[in-house]
Amino acid sequence: MDAFLSRTYYINGGYDNREGMTRLDEKMKHIEGVSKASRIFYLSVPQEALVDVACNIGDKAQAPQGWTRIIVEKPFGFNSYSSHQLTQSLLSKFEERQIYRIDHMLGRNLIENLTVLRFSNLVFEPLWNRTYIRNVQVIVSESVAQTAKYSDGYGIIRDIFHSHILQTIALLTMEPPISLDGEDIRNEKVKVLRSTRRLDPADAILGQYKSSSGDKNEAILNSVGPTYCAAALYIDNARWDGVPFLVRVGTGLIKHRVEIRVQFRHVPGNIYRDNIGINIDLGTNELILRDEPDEAILVKINNKVPGLGLQLDASELNLLYKDRHVLVFLNFVPTHSYEHLIHDVIDGDNHLFMRSDEVAAAWNILSPVLDEIDKHHTAPELYEFGGRGPVGAYYLWAKHGVPWADD
Ligand SMILES: O=C1O[C@H](COP(=O)(O)O)[C@@H](O)[C@H](O)[C@H]1O
């Protein structure tokens, strides 16, 4: 710690203070000496200050010899228009390849595993399309409150849906990239985001948790910022035509759970139909990629219950990370998602960071719902704090013919 601290410095300067940025640049030059040093600027600053700080860095503090990269925290704007403005400002000072838009949730193993599973195993990719997959569910359920964060009308759609959920869906559904190069992956992500249908407000259920007194939460009383959103998305391309992608993202819910569930279709003409029982859905295969609780990859498959007779049971083939990677690889050290992503920035690997065209495509998908909320002040459905969220979500699942995943 002492060695680390002896290499840290503090320079005081305001957000829009060009002179402060010049002093920072001078200090860095002094430390770097004649070496070809590179610079990473991590902009954990309020949204309102972002453009000023970024422009001052662009003008005053870029590395004279090495490369310069800037990390920008989400949110990436408030809507299509403000995001476009922000992008234009950043691009007036930096090249696209210098900009890293960070969403720490994308640094999780689950996210990297989406592409590892798909493209390094033979068993999944041939089934990865509308012929075999019946629906996909993406669930981010937090038990904590986000009252302060969502009291300004910002809400969960802008906070989590725009980057985390849509990036997850993009990695899950994109065509195979020609290489692991960040630009090749981003080219595929943007294609699938642009093929995603704009979200119809009728296919979005907005919720807000109640206060402990059971009323609308006082802290977010005048805000329509939802703390919950369930939505049905469709990707209008040859691979995914007609497959519903059901998203549930919320805070103040009963359980902490982050997972992706890929439900496969029924086995056509299944000769074991009578042994599965009345609910044929119980007999369909499912791939579950779980981040929390207990990181795991599970595949639900049918097998025979031991003993006389022929009764089938849907059990899970279970790759529990803590068993496999913590116990088997004794030197396994879990990395934090920020650690993973900052390491990627140092390496110049941008595949888990959104490019400007991806950001724009993602806002375009969400715009109809965000515009509706902003123009009509659509009231979210209230739900109990610590409950299961708005009942409207269950109807949404039924409307799209998707069996509700376990809670
Ligand atoms: O970016 C965000 O992530 C957190 C959840 O992150 P975790 O590492 O604690 O799982 C979320 O609570 C927050 O609203 C969001 O902005």
PDB file of N, CA, C and O and ligand atoms in Angstrom, residues 74 104-105 108 142 146 149-150 159-160 292, ligand 1:
ATOM      1  N   LYS A  74     -21.299   5.118 -17.479  1.00  0.00           N
ATOM      2  CA  LYS A  74     -22.690   5.307 -17.855  1.00  0.00           C
ATOM      3  C   LYS A  74     -23.357   6.214 -16.831  1.00  0.00           C
ATOM      4  O   LYS A  74     -22.844   6.283 -15.713  1.00  0.00           O
ATOM      5  N   HIS A 104     -19.832  -1.604 -15.558  1.00  0.00           N
ATOM      6  CA  HIS A 104     -19.070  -2.646 -14.848  1.00  0.00           C
ATOM      7  C   HIS A 104     -19.750  -4.012 -14.910  1.00  0.00           C
ATOM      8  O   HIS A 104     -19.104  -5.041 -14.798  1.00  0.00           O
ATOM      9  N   MET A 105     -21.095  -4.001 -15.126  1.00  0.00           N
ATOM     10  CA  MET A 105     -21.796  -5.294 -15.165  1.00  0.00           C
ATOM     11  C   MET A 105     -21.362  -6.132 -16.373  1.00  0.00           C
ATOM     12  O   MET A 105     -21.563  -7.338 -16.422  1.00  0.00           O
ATOM     13  N   ARG A 108     -18.476  -9.064 -15.995  1.00  0.00           N
ATOM     14  CA  ARG A 108     -18.724 -10.315 -15.268  1.00  0.00           C
ATOM     15  C   ARG A 108     -18.398 -11.529 -16.138  1.00  0.00           C
ATOM     16  O   ARG A 108     -18.525 -11.488 -17.363  1.00  0.00           O
ATOM     17  N   GLU A 142     -32.748  -7.005  -8.261  1.00  0.00           N
ATOM     18  CA  GLU A 142     -31.957  -6.588  -7.096  1.00  0.00           C
ATOM     19  C   GLU A 142     -32.875  -6.457  -5.889  1.00  0.00           C
ATOM     20  O   GLU A 142     -33.999  -5.961  -6.020  1.00  0.00           O
ATOM     21  N   GLN A 146     -32.987   1.689  -4.634  1.00  0.00           N
ATOM     22  CA  GLN A 146     -32.195   2.660  -5.416  1.00  0.00           C
ATOM     23  C   GLN A 146     -32.873   4.016  -5.355  1.00  0.00           C
ATOM     24  O   GLN A 146     -32.904   4.758  -6.332  1.00  0.00           O
ATOM     25  N   LYS A 149     -30.859   7.186  -6.240  1.00  0.00           N
ATOM     26  CA  LYS A 149     -30.399   7.168  -7.624  1.00  0.00           C
ATOM     27  C   LYS A 149     -31.514   7.447  -8.631  1.00  0.00           C
ATOM     28  O   LYS A 149     -31.306   8.086  -9.654  1.00  0.00           O
ATOM     29  N   TYR A 150     -32.728   6.938  -8.329  1.00  0.00           N
ATOM     30  CA  TYR A 150     -33.813   7.077  -9.301  1.00  0.00           C
ATOM     31  C   TYR A 150     -34.780   8.217  -8.971  1.00  0.00           C
ATOM     32  O   TYR A 150     -35.852   8.316  -9.546  1.00  0.00           O
ATOM     33  N   ASP A 159     -30.627   3.480 -16.682  1.00  0.00           N
ATOM     34  CA  ASP A 159     -29.489   3.063 -15.867  1.00  0.00           C
ATOM     35  C   ASP A 159     -28.983   1.662 -16.265  1.00  0.00           C
ATOM     36  O   ASP A 159     -27.784   1.473 -16.450  1.00  0.00           O
ATOM     37  N   ILE A 160     -29.884   0.711 -16.369  1.00  0.00           N
ATOM     38  CA  ILE A 160     -29.432  -0.678 -16.570  1.00  0.00           C
ATOM     39  C   ILE A 160     -29.851  -1.260 -17.923  1.00  0.00           C
ATOM     40  O   ILE A 160     -29.093  -1.975 -18.570  1.00  0.00           O
ATOM     41  N   GLU A 292     -25.833 -14.453 -10.406  1.00  0.00           N
ATOM     42  CA  GLU A 292     -26.098 -14.396  -8.970  1.00  0.00           C
ATOM     43  C   GLU A 292     -27.440 -15.030  -8.661  1.00  0.00           C
ATOM     44  O   GLU A 292     -28.371 -14.870  -9.461  1.00  0.00           O
TER      45      GLU A 292
HETATM   46  O1  LIG B   1     -24.347  -0.058 -12.574  1.00  0.00           O
HETATM   47  C1  LIG B   1     -25.103  -0.443 -11.717  1.00  0.00           C
HETATM   48  O2  LIG B   1     -24.873  -1.613 -11.091  1.00  0.00           O
HETATM   49  C2  LIG B   1     -25.373  -1.850  -9.792  1.00  0.00           C
HETATM   50  C3  LIG B   1     -25.265  -3.345  -9.549  1.00  0.00           C
HETATM   51  O3  LIG B   1     -23.944  -3.715  -9.542  1.00  0.00           O
HETATM   52  P1  LIG B   1     -23.401  -4.821  -8.555  1.00  0.00           P
HETATM   53  O4  LIG B   1     -21.977  -4.968  -8.904  1.00  0.00           O
HETATM   54  O5  LIG B   1     -23.643  -4.310  -7.178  1.00  0.00           O
HETATM   55  O6  LIG B   1     -24.234  -6.028  -8.844  1.00  0.00           O
HETATM   56  C4  LIG B   1     -26.784  -1.354  -9.660  1.00  0.00           C
HETATM   57  O7  LIG B   1     -27.233  -1.519  -8.344  1.00  0.00           O
HETATM   58  C5  LIG B   1     -26.835   0.098 -10.049  1.00  0.00           C
HETATM   59  O8  LIG B   1     -28.151   0.598 -10.021  1.00  0.00           O
HETATM   60  C6  LIG B   1     -26.344   0.286 -11.458  1.00  0.00           C
HETATM   61  O9  LIG B   1     -26.225   1.656 -11.764  1.00  0.00           O
END
